[in-house]
mmCIF file of C-alpha atoms in Angstrom:
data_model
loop_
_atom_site.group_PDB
_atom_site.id
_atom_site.type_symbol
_atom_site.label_atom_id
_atom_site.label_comp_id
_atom_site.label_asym_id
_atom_site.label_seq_id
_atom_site.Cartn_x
_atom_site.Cartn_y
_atom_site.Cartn_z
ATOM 1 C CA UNK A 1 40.015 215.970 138.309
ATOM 2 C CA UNK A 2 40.201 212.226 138.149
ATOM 3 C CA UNK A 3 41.167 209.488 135.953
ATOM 4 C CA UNK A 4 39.204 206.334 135.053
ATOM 5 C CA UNK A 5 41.061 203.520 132.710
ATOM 6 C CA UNK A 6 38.890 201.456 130.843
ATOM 7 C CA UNK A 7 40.855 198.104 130.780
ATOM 8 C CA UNK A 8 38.604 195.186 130.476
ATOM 9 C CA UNK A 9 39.127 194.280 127.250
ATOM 10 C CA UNK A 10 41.800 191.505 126.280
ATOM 11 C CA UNK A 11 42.890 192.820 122.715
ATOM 12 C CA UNK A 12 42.655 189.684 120.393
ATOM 13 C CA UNK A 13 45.225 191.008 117.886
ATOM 14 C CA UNK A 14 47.931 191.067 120.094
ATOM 15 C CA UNK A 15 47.521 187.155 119.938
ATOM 16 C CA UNK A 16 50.282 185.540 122.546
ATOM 17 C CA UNK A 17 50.998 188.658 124.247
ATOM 18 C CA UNK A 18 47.585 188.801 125.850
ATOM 19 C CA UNK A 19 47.951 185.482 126.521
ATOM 20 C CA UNK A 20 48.396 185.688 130.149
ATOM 21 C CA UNK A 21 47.945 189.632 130.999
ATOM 22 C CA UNK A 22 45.299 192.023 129.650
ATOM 23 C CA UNK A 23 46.154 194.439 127.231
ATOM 24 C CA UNK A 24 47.464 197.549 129.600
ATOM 25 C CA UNK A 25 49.842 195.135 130.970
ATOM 26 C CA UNK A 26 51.913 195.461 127.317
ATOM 27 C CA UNK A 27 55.109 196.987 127.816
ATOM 28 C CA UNK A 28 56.977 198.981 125.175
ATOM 29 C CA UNK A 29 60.919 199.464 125.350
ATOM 30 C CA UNK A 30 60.115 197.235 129.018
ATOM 31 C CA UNK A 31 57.399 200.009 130.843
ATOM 32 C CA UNK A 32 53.578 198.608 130.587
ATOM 33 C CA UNK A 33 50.986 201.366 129.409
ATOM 34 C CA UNK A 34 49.634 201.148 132.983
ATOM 35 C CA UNK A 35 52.487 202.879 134.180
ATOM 36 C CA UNK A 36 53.006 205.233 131.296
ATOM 37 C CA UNK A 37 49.513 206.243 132.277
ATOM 38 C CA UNK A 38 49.881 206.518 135.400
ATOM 39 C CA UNK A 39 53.286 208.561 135.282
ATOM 40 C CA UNK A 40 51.371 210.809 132.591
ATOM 41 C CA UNK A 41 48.457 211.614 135.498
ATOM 42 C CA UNK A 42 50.662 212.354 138.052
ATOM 43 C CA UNK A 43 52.689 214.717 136.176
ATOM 44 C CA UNK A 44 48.988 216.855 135.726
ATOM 45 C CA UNK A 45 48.572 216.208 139.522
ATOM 46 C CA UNK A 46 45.718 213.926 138.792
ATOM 47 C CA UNK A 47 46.103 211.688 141.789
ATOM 48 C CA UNK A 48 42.937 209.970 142.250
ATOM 49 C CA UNK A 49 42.794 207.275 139.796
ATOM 50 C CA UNK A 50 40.311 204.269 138.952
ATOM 51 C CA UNK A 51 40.674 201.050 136.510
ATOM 52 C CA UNK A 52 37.759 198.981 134.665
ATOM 53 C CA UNK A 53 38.842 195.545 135.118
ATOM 54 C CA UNK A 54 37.527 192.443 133.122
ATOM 55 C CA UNK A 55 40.084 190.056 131.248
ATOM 56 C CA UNK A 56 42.275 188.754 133.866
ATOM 57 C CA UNK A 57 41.001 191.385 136.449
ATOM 58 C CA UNK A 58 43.735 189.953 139.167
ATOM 59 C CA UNK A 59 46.846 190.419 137.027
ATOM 60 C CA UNK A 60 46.697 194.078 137.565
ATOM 61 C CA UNK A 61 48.306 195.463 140.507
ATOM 62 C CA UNK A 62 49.384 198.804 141.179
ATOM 63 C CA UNK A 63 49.303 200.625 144.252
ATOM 64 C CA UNK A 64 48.877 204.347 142.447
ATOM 65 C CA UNK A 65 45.024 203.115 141.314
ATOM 66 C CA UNK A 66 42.497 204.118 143.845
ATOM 67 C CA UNK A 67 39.590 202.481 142.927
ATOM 68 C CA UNK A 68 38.970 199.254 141.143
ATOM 69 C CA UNK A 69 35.940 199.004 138.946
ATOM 70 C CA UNK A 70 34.584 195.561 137.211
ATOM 71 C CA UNK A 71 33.070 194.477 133.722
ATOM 72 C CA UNK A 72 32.166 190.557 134.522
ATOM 73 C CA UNK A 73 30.868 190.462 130.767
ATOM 74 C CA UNK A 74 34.292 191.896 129.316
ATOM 75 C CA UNK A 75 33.885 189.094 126.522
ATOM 76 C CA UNK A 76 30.320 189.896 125.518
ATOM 77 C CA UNK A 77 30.588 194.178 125.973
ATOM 78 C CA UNK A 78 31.612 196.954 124.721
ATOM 79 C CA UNK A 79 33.757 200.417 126.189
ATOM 80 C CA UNK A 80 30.645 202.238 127.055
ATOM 81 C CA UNK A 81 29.315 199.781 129.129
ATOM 82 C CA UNK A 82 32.597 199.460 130.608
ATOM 83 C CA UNK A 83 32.637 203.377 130.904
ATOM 84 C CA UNK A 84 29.075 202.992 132.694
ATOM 85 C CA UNK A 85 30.710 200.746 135.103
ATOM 86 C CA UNK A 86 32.372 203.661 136.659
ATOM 87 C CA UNK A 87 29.282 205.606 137.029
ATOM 88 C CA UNK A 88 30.014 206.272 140.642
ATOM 89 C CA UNK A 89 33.018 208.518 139.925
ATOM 90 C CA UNK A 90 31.529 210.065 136.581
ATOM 91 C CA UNK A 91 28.447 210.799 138.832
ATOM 92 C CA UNK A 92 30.609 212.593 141.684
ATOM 93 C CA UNK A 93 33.336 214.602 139.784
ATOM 94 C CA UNK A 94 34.896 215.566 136.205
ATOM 95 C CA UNK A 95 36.929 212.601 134.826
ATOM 96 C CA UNK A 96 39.704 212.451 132.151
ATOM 97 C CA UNK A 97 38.724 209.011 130.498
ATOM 98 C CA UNK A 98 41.563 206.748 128.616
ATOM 99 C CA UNK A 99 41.590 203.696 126.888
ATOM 100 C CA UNK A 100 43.839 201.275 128.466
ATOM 101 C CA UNK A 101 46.081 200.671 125.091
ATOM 102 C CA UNK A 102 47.233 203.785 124.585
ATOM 103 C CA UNK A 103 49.880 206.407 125.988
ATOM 104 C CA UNK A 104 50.260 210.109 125.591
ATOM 105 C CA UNK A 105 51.630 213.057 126.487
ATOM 106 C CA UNK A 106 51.567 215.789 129.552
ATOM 107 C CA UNK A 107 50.219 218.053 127.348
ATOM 108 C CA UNK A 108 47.676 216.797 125.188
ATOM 109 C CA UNK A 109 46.573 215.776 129.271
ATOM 110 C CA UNK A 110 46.732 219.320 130.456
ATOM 111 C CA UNK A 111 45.033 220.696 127.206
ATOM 112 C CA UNK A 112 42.054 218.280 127.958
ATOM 113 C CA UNK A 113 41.798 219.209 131.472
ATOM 114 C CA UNK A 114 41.816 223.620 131.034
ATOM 115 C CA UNK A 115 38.644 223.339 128.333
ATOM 116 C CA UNK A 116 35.613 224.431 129.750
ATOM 117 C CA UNK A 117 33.607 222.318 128.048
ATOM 118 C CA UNK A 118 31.664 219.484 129.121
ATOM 119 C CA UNK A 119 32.533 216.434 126.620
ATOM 120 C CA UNK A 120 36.409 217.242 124.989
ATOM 121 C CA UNK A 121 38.416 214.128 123.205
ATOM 122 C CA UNK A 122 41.640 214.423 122.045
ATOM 123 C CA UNK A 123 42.651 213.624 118.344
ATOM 124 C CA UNK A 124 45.614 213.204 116.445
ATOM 125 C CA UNK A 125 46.072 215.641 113.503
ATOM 126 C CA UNK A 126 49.488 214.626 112.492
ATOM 127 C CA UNK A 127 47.684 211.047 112.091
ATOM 128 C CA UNK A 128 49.051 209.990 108.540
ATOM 129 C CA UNK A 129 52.603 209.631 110.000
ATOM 130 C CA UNK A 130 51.779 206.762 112.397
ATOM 131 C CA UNK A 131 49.201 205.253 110.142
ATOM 132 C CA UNK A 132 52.018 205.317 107.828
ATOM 133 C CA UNK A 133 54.440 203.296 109.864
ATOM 134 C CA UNK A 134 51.417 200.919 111.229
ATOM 135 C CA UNK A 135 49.689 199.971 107.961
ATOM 136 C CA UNK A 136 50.904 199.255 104.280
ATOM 137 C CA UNK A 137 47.079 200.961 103.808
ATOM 138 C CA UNK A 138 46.662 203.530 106.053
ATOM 139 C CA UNK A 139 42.655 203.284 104.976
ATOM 140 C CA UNK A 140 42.426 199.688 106.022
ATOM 141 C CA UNK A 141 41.959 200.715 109.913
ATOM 142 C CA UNK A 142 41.355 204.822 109.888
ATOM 143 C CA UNK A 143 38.332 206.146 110.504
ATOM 144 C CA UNK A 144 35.984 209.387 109.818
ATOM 145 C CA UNK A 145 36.854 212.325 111.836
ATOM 146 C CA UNK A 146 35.192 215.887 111.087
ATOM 147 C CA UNK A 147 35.446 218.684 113.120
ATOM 148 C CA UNK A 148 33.828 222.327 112.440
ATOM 149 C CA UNK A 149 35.827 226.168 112.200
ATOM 150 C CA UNK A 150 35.371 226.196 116.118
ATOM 151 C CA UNK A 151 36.687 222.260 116.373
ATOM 152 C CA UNK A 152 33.704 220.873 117.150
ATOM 153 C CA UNK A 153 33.066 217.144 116.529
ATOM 154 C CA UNK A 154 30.552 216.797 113.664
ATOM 155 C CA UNK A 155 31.721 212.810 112.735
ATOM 156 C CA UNK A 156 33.712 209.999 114.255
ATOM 157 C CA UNK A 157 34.476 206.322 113.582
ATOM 158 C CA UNK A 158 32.862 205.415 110.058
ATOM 159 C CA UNK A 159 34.698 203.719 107.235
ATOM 160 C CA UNK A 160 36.180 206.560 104.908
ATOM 161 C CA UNK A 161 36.067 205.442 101.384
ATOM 162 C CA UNK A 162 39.074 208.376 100.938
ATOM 163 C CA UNK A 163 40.962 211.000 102.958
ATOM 164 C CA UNK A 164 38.522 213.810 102.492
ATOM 165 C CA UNK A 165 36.602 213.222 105.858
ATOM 166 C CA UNK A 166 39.364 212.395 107.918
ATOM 167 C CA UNK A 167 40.588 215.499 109.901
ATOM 168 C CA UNK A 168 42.472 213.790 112.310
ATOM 169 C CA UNK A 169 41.909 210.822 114.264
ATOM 170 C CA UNK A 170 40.292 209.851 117.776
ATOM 171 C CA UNK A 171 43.143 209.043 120.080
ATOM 172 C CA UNK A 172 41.102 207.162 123.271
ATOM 173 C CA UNK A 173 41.434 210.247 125.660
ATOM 174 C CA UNK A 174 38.741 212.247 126.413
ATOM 175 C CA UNK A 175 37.535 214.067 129.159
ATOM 176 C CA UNK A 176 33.704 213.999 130.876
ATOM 177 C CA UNK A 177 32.518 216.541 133.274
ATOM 178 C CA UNK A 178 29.687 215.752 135.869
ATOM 179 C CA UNK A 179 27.532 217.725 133.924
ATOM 180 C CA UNK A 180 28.316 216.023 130.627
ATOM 181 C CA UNK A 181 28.141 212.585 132.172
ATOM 182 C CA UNK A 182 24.373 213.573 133.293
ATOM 183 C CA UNK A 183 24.058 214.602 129.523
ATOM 184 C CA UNK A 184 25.245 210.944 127.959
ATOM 185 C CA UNK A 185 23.543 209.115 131.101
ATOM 186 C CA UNK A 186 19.876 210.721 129.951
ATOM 187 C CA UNK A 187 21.092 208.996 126.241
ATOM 188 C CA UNK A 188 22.092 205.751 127.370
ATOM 189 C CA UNK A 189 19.281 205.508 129.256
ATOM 190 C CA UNK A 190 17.055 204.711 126.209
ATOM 191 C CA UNK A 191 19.438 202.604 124.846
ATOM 192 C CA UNK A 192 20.810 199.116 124.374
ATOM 193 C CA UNK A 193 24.524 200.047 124.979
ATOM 194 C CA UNK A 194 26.050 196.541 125.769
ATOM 195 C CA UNK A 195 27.925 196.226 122.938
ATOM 196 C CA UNK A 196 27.912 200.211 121.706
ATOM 197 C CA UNK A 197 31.648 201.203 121.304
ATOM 198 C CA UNK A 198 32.679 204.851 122.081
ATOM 199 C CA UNK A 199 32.300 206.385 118.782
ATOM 200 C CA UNK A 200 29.050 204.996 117.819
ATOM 201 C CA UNK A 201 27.951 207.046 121.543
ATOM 202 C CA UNK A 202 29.514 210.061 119.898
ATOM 203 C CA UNK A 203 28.019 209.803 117.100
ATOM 204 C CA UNK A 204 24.572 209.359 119.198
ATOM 205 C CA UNK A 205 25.248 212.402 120.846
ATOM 206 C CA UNK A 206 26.303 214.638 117.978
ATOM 207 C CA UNK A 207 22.702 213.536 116.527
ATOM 208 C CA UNK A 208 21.366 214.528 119.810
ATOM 209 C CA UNK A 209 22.955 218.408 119.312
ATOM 210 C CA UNK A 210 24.713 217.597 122.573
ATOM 211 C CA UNK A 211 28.159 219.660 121.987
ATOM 212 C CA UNK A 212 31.973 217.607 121.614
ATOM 213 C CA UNK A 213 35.028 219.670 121.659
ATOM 214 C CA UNK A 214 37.770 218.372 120.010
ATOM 215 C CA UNK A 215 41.310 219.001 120.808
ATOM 216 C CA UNK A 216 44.447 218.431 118.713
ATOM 217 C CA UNK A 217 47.567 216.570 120.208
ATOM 218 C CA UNK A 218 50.754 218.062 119.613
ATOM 219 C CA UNK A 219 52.762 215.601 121.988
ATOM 220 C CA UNK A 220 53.869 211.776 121.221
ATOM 221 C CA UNK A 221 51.341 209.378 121.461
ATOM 222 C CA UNK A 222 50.143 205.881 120.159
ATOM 223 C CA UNK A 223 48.049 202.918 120.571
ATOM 224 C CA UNK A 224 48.767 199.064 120.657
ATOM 225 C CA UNK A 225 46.574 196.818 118.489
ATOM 226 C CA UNK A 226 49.396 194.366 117.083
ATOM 227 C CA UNK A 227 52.242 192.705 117.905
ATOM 228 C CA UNK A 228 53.482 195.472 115.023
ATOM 229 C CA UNK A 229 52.492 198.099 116.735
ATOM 230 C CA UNK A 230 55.245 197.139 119.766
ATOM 231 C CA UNK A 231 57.829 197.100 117.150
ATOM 232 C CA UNK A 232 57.172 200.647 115.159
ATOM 233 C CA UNK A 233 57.294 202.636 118.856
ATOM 234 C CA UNK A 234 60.093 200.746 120.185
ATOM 235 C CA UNK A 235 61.867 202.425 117.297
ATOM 236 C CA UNK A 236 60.597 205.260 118.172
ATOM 237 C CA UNK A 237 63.271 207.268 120.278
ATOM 238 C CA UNK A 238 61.011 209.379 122.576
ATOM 239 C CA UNK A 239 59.329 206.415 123.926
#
């Protein structure tokens, strides 16, 4: 198993702090998500690990990444062409696949990596807690997110007008196997997928009866949008 980091994006909202780093380079109670990341892989003995670079590509140093990946149009893209970026790993072995805003926990890591399937994401049941603490609306930034009685994805990443389709929420983990990267490439190849974010693929490939197993996280776990965001898991005594 490997890891690839998609990191090419800047992250607007975080305003100043992005200033002069990209967004893994954010550090929460003074360790960047980089190296959360990173600690988090090792700890599953994934050892072999690549970055997708873009915004300020030569900030990020770390001698634990073994392969360095580039999206030159960062501004004017999306993740999935970011993810495609990788293709030569995703074409030679199974990859666990993380946003680079985000940290997590062994666990949700190890669940990801024993499915059998070929296309698993991780998703946070417990999600009205954090959404809680992040937003005076929690419904201003959540999204849809159905799964079936066998967890199953059946929707991800539309607006929800209430809480009925929201069964948790997409955390920016998944894993991709080399056979379900052959799967997605044989989608995106008939597609415009520049600016296509991750969910809107997902949703593609629900349509396309490919299979998504969804798996719950039971371990901490958040994401960095906002300079808020800092503030409400540096309170956070786990972290």
């Amino acid at each position: 198993m490997r890891a690839i980091i998609l990191a090419a994006g800047r992250g607007s909202r975080l305003n100043n702090i992005t200033k002069d780093k990209p967004k893994c380079l954010v550090e929460i109670n003074k360790k960047t998500l980089l190296e959360r990341q990173i600690d988090t892989f090792k700890k599953s003995n994934i050892i072999k690990i690549s970055i997708v670079k873009g915004y300020l590509h030569e900030k990020i140093i770390n001698k634990d990444i073994t392969k360095e990946f580039f999206n030159d149009s960062w501004m004017n893209t999306n993740m999935v062409y970011s993810l495609s970026k990788a293709s030569e790993w995703l074409n030679e072995s199974d990859n666990i696949i993380s946003y680079g805003d985000i940290f997590y926990s062994k666990k949700i890591l190890n669940n990801l990596i024993e499915d059998k399937n070929d296309i698993v994401i991780s998703y946070d049941h417990n999600y009205k807690y954090l959404w809680e603490k992040r937003f005076k609306d929690p419904l201003i930034d959540l999204e849809t997110f159905m799964i079936d009685e066998n967890g199953f994805l059946l929707e991800v990443g539309n607006k929800p007008k209430n809480y009925e389709k929201i069964n948790g929420q997409y955390m920016g983990l998944l894993k991709i196997t080399k056979i379900g990267w052959l799967k997605i490439k044989s989608i995106l190849d008939e597609l415009d997928y520049k600016n296509m974010d991750m969910t809107t693929l997902l949703n593609t490939l629900i349509k396309k009866n490919i299979k998504i197993k969804a798996i719950k996280n039971v371990g901490i776990w958040g994401e960095i949008d906002t300079e808020e965001d800092i503030k409400v898991y540096e309170e956070t005594h786990e972290i």
